[in-house]
Coordinates of C-alpha atoms in Angstrom, one line a residue:
X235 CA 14.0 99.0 101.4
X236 CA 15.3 97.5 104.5
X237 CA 18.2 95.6 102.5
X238 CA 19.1 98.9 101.7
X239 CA 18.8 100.3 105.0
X240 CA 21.2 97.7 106.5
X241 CA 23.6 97.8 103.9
X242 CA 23.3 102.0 104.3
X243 CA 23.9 101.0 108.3
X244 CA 26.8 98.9 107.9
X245 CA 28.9 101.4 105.4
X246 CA 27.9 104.1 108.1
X247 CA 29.1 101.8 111.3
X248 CA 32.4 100.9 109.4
X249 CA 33.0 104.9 108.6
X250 CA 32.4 105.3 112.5
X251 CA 35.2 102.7 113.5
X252 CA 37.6 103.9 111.0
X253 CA 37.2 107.7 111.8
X254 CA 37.0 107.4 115.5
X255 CA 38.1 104.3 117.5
X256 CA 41.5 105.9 118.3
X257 CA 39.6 108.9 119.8
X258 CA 37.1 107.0 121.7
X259 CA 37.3 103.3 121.6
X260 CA 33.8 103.0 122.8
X261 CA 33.0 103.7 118.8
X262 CA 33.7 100.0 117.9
X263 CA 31.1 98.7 120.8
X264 CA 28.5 100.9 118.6
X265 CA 29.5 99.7 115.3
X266 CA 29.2 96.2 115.6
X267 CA 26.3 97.0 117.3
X268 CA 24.9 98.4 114.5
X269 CA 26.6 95.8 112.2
X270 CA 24.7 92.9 113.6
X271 CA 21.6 94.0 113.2
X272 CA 22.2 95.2 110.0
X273 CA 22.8 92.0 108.7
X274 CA 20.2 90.0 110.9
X275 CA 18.1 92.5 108.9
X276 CA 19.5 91.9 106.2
X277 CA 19.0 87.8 106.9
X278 CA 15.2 88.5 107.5
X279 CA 14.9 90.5 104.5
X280 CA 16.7 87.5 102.0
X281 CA 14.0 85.2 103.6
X282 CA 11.2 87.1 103.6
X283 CA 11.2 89.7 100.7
X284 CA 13.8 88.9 98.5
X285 CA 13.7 85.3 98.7
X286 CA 17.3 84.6 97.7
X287 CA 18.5 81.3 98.3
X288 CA 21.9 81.9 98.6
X289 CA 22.1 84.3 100.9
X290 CA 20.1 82.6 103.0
X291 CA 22.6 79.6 103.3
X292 CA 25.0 82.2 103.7
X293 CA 23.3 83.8 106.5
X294 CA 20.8 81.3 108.2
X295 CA 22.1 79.9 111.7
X296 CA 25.4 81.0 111.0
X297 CA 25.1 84.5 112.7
X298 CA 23.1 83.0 115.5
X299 CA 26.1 83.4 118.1
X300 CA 26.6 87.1 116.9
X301 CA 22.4 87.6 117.4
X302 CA 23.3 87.6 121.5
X303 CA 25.8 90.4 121.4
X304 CA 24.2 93.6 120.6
X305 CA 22.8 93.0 124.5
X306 CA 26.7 93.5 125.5
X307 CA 27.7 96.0 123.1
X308 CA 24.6 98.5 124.2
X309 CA 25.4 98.0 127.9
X310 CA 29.2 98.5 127.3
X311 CA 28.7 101.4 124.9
X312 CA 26.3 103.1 127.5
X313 CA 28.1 102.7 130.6
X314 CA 31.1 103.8 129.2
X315 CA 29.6 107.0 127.7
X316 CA 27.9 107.2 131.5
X317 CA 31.1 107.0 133.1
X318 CA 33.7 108.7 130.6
X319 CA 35.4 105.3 130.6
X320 CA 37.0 102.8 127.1
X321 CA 37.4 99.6 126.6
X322 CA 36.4 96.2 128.5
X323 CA 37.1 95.2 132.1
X324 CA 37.9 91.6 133.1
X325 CA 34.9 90.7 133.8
X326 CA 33.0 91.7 131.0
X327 CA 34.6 89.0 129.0
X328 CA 32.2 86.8 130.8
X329 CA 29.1 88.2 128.5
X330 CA 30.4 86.3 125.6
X331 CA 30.0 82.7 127.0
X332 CA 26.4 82.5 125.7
X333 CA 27.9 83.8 122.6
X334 CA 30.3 80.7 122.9
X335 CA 27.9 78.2 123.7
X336 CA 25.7 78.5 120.5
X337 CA 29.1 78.3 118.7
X338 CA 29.4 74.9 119.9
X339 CA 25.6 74.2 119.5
X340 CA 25.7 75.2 115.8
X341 CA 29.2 73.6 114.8
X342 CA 27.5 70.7 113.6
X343 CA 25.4 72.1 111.1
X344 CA 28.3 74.9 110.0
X345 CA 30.0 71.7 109.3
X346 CA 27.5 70.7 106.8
X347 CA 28.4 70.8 103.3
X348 CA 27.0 74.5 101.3
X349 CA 24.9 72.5 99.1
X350 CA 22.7 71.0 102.2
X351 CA 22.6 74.4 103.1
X352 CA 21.0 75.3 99.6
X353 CA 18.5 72.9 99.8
X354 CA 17.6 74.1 103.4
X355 CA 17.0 77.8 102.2
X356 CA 15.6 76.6 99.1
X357 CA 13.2 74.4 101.6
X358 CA 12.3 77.3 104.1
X359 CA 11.7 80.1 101.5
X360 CA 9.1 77.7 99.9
X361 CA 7.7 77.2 103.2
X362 CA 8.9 78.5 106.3
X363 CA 7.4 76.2 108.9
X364 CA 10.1 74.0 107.6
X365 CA 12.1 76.2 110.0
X366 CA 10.4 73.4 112.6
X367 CA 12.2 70.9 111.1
X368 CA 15.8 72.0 110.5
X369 CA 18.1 70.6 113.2
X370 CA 20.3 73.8 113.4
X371 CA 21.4 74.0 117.3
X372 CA 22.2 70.6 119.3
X373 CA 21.3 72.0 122.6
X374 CA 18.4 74.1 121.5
X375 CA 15.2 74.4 119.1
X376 CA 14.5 77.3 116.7
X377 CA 11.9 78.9 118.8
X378 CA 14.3 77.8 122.1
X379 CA 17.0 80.1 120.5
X380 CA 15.0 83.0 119.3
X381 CA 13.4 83.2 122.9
X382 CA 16.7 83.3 124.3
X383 CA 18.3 85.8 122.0
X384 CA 15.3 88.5 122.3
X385 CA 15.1 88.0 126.4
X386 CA 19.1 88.5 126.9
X387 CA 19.0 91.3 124.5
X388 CA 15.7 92.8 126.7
X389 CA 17.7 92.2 130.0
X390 CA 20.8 94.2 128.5
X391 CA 18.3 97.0 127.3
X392 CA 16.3 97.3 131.2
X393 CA 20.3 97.5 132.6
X394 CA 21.4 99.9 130.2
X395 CA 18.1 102.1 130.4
X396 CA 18.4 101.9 134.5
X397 CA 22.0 103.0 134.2
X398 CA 20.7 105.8 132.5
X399 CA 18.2 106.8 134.1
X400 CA 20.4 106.8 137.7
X401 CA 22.5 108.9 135.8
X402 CA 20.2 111.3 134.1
X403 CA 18.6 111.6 138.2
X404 CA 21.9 112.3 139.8
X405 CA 23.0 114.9 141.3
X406 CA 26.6 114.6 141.3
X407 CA 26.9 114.0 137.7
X408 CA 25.3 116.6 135.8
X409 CA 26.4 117.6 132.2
X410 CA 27.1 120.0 130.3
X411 CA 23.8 121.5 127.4
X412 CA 26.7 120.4 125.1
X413 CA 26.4 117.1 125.9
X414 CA 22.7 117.1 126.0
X415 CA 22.4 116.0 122.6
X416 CA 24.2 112.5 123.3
X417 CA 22.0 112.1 126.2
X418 CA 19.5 112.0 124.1
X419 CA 21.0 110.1 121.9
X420 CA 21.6 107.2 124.6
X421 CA 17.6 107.2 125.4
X422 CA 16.8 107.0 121.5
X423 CA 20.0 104.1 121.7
X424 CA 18.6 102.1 124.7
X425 CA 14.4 103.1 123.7
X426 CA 14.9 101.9 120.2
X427 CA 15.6 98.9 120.4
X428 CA 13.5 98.0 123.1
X429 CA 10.1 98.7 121.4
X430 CA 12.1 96.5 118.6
X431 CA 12.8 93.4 121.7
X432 CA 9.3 93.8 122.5
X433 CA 7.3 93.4 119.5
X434 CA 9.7 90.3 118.3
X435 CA 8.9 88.4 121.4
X436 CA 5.1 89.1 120.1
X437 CA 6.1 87.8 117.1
X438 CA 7.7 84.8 118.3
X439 CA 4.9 84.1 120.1
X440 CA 2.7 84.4 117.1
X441 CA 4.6 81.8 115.5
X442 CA 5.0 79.5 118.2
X443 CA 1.0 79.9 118.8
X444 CA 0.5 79.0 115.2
X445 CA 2.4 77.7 112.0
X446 CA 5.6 80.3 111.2
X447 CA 3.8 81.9 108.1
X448 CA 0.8 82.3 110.0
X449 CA 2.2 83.9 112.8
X450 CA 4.2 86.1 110.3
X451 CA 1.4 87.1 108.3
X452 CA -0.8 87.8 111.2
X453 CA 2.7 90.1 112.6
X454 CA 3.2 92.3 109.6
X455 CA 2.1 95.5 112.0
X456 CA 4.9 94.6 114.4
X457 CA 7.3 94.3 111.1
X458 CA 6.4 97.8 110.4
X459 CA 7.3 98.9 114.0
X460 CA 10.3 96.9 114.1
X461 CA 11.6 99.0 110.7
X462 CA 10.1 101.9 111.7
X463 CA 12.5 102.0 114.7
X464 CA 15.6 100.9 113.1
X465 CA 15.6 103.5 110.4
X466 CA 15.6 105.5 113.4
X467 CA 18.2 104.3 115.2
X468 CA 20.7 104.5 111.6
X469 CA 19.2 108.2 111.0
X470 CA 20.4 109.6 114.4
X471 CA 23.6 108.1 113.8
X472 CA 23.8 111.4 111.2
X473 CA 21.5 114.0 113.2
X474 CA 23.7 113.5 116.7
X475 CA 27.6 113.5 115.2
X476 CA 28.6 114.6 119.0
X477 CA 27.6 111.7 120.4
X478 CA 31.0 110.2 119.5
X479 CA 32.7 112.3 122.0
X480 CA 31.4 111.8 125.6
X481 CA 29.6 113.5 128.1
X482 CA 30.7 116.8 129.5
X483 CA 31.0 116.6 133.4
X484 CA 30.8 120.3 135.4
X485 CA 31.8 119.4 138.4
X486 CA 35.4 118.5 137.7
X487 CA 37.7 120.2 140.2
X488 CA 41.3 122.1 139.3
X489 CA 44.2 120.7 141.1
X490 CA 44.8 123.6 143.0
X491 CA 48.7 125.1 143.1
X492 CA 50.6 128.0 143.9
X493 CA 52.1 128.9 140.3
X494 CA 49.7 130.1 137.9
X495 CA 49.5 128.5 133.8
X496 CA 49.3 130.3 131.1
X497 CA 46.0 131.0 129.6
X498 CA 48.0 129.5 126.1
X499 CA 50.5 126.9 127.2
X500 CA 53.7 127.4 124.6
X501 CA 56.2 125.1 126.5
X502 CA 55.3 122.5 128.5
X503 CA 55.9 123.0 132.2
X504 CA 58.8 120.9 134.7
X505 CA 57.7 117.7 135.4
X506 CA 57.2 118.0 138.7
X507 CA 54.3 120.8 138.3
X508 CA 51.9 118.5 135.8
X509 CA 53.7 115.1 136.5
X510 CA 49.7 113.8 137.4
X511 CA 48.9 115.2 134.2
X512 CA 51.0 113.6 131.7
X513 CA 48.1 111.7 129.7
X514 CA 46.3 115.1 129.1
X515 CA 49.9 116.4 127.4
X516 CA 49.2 115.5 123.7
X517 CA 45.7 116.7 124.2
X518 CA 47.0 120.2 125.9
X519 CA 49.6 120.2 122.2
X520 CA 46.4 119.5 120.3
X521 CA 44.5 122.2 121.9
X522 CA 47.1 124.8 121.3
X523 CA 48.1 124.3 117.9
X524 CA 44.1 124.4 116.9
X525 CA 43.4 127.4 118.9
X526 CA 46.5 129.5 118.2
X527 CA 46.4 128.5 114.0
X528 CA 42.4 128.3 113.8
X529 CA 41.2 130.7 116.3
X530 CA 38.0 129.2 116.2
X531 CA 36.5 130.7 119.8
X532 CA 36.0 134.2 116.8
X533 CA 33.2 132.3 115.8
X534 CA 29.9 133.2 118.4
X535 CA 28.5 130.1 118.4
X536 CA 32.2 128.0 119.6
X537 CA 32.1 125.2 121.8
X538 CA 33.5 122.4 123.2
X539 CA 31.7 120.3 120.9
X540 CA 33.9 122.0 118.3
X541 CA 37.0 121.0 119.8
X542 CA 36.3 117.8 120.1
X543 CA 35.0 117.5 116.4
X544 CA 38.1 118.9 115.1
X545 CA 40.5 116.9 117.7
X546 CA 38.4 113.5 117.7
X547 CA 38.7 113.5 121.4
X548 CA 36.5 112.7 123.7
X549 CA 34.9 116.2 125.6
X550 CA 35.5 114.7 129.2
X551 CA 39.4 114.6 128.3
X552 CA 39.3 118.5 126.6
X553 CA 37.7 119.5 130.1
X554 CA 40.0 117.8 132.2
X555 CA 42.9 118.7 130.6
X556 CA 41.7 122.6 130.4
X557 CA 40.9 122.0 134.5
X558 CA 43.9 120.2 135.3
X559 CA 46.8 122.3 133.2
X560 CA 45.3 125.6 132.6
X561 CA 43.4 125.9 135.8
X562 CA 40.4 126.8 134.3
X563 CA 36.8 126.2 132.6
X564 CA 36.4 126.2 128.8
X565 CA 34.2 129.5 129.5
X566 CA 36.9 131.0 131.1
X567 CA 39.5 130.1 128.1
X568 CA 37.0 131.3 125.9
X569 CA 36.3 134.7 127.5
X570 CA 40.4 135.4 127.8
X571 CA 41.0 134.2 124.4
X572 CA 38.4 137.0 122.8
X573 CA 39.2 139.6 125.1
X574 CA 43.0 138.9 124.3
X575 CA 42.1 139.4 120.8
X576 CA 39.7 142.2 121.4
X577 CA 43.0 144.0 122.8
X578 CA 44.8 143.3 119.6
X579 CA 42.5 144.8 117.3
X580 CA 42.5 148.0 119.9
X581 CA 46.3 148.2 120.2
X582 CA 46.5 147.9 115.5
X583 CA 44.0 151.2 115.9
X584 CA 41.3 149.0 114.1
X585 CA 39.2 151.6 116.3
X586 CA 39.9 154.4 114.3
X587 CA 38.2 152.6 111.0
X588 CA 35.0 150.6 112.6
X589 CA 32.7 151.1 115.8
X590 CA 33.7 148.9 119.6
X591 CA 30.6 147.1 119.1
X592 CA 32.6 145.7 115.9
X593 CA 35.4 144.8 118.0
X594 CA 33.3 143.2 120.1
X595 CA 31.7 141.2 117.2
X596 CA 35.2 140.7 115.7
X597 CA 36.2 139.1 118.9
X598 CA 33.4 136.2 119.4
X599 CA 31.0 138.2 121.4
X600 CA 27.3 138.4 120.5
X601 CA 26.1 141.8 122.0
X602 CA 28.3 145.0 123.7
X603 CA 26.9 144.4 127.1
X604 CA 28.5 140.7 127.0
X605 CA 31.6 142.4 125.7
X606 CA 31.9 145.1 127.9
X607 CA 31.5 142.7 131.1
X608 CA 33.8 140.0 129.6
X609 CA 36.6 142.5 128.5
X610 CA 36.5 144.7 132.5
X611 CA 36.1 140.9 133.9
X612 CA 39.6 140.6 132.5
X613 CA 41.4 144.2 132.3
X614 CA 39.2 146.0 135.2
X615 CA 38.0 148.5 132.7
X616 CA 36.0 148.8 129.6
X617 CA 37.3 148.9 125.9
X618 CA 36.8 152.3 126.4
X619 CA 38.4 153.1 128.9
X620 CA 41.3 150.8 127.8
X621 CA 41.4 152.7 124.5
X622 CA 41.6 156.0 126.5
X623 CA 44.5 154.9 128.6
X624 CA 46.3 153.3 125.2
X625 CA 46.3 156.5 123.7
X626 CA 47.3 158.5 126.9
X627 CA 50.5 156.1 127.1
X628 CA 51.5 156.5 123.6
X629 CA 50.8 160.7 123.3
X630 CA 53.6 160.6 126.4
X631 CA 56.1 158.2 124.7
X632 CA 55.6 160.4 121.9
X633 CA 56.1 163.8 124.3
X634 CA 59.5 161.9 125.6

């Protein structure tokens, strides 16, 4: 099941690269995430369960160096989803040097001709407290190396989960219920993998303790646990598809100026009135086009979420760039874009053939009282009243 699992995992993490990484390049630090622990899995499962020699001498010590980067790829993938941030900074290079150092370490036996290799697989599936024996790392042991890989990766996790939480606690970040859903997602993330860390350090001492099948068999609950937690993690992968898109920050303040942008922006403005804004331009086209063709705020239940879905952008750029250029809060777009249609439907006489809670419902709005208050929010009167005045107007251009 679990070579299944990881292969499922993998197909899924590639998908996610190749769908998202030019909307949010944080994406790839998930996927090979995801990938490497897949195929550890996957390397457990070939010596354990399926007992197949080859890909054991595919897999065995050679993704050793890989096995101490999912640490990195959960911190970087959770403070950049923290901090509405992409890519690497300088200094984050420096997490790969242990990386690089069991590259060197294991050079000698990647060297090796495939056929040793073969007879070393061959050797440990038989028995595996030949695992003892196998000079695989020339600066470290077997149980040196899995010691080191499990604590680094635990270190990563108690960073990443403190990050979080001082997030989660702040005051001056708070987000948006729409992004509540890839907070959770980041404790599930971060919690995951750390009852996973735990109960493999167990297990390495089990088999330090005693021979490696004894400590395995006497382990086979924290096997279960360890599974148990990655079909998890790969299963929220397809019940949070948000989580690709950022956190959704309130408190992000307008630039404040004396002309006023249109609620729909059909030309883009002089230079000098968005010139800090540039970046946000293709988003502001992207916006446009999907709102003016789609007209997707009809539908009660639209949200940002939406938007970003359908743009593959990342929600803290939407709400900057509806902030920065149009001056105002999704809400706010929202409420003017089915009022604005509300009037349409009022000014075609759709009135005359349904009821103005139907316009209402027509427009986006869920109940009359919501309409009613959004629509004299925007026009100082009701629908009503509107109507009233419509028809007033047009009797007298008729009179004259």
């Amino acid at each position: 099941m679990m070579l299944y699992l990881s292969i499922f995992t993998i197909i899924l993490a590639f998908l996610l690269v190749y769908n998202n990484w030019r909307a949010n390049k944080n994406t790839v630090f998930l996927a090979f995430f995801f990938i490497i622990l897949s195929i550890y899995v996957m390397t457990h499962s070939f010596l354990v369960s399926d007992k197949s020699v080859f890909w054991v001498a595919v897999f065995y010590n050679h993704i050793s160096p890989f096995t101490l980067l999912p640490g990195p790829l959960l911190f970087w993938y959770t403070r950049n989803t923290i901090q509405g941030k992409q890519g690497l900074k300088k200094i984050d290079f420096l997490h790969f040097i242990p990386a690089i150092i069991q590259c060197v370490g294991i050079s000698s036996y990647c060297l090796k001709p495939f056929a040793y290799k073969l007879d070393v697989a061959t050797k440990i599936i038989s028995n595996l407290n030949y695992v003892n024996q196998v000079a695989t790392n020339i600066f470290f042991t077997t149980y040196e190396n899995f010691i080191i890989r499990f604590t680094t990766f635990l270190i990563y996790i108690v960073i990443s989960l403190t990050l979080l939480r001082k997030y989660h606690l702040s005051l001056n970040k708070p987000f948006n219920p729409s992004s509540s859903k890839t907070i959770k997602w980041l404790w599930i993330l971060n919690i995951s993998p750390l009852i996973i860390v735990f109960n493999s350090l167990i297990l390495t001492y089990n088999c330090t303790v005693n021979e490696p099948s004894v400590g395995i068999a006497k382990s086979q609950l924290l096997l279960l646990i360890c599974e148990f937690f990655f079909l998890i993690m790969s299963f929220s992968l397809l019940l949070f598809p948000n989580i690709l898109y950022g956190i959704t920050p309130i408190t992000v303040k307008p630039k404040k100026r004396k002309d006023e942008l249109p609620l729909i922006i059909k030309e883009r403005k002089p230079e000098n009135i968005i010139k800090e804004a540039d970046n946000l331009l293709p988003i502001v086209d992207k916006i446009n086009v999907y709102l003016n063709k789609k007209k997707p705020y009809l539908n009660a239940d639209f949200s940002l979420d939406d938007i970003s879905l359908e743009l593959k952008t990342p929600i803290n750029q939407i709400t900057q760039a509806l902030n920065t250029l149009y001056g105002k809060k999704f809400s706010d777009v929202k409420k003017e874009l089915r009022v604005k249609h509300s009037i349409g439907l009022l000014e075609n006489n759709l009135s005359e053939f349904i009821t103005m809670d139907a316009i209402g419902q027509k427009s986006g709005f869920t109940t009359r009282s919501n309409f009613y208050i959004a629509f004299k929010s925007i026009t100082n009167t009701t629908p009503s009243e509107y109507l009233k005045n419509l028809e007033s107007k047009m009797d007298i251009e008729n009179n004259n």
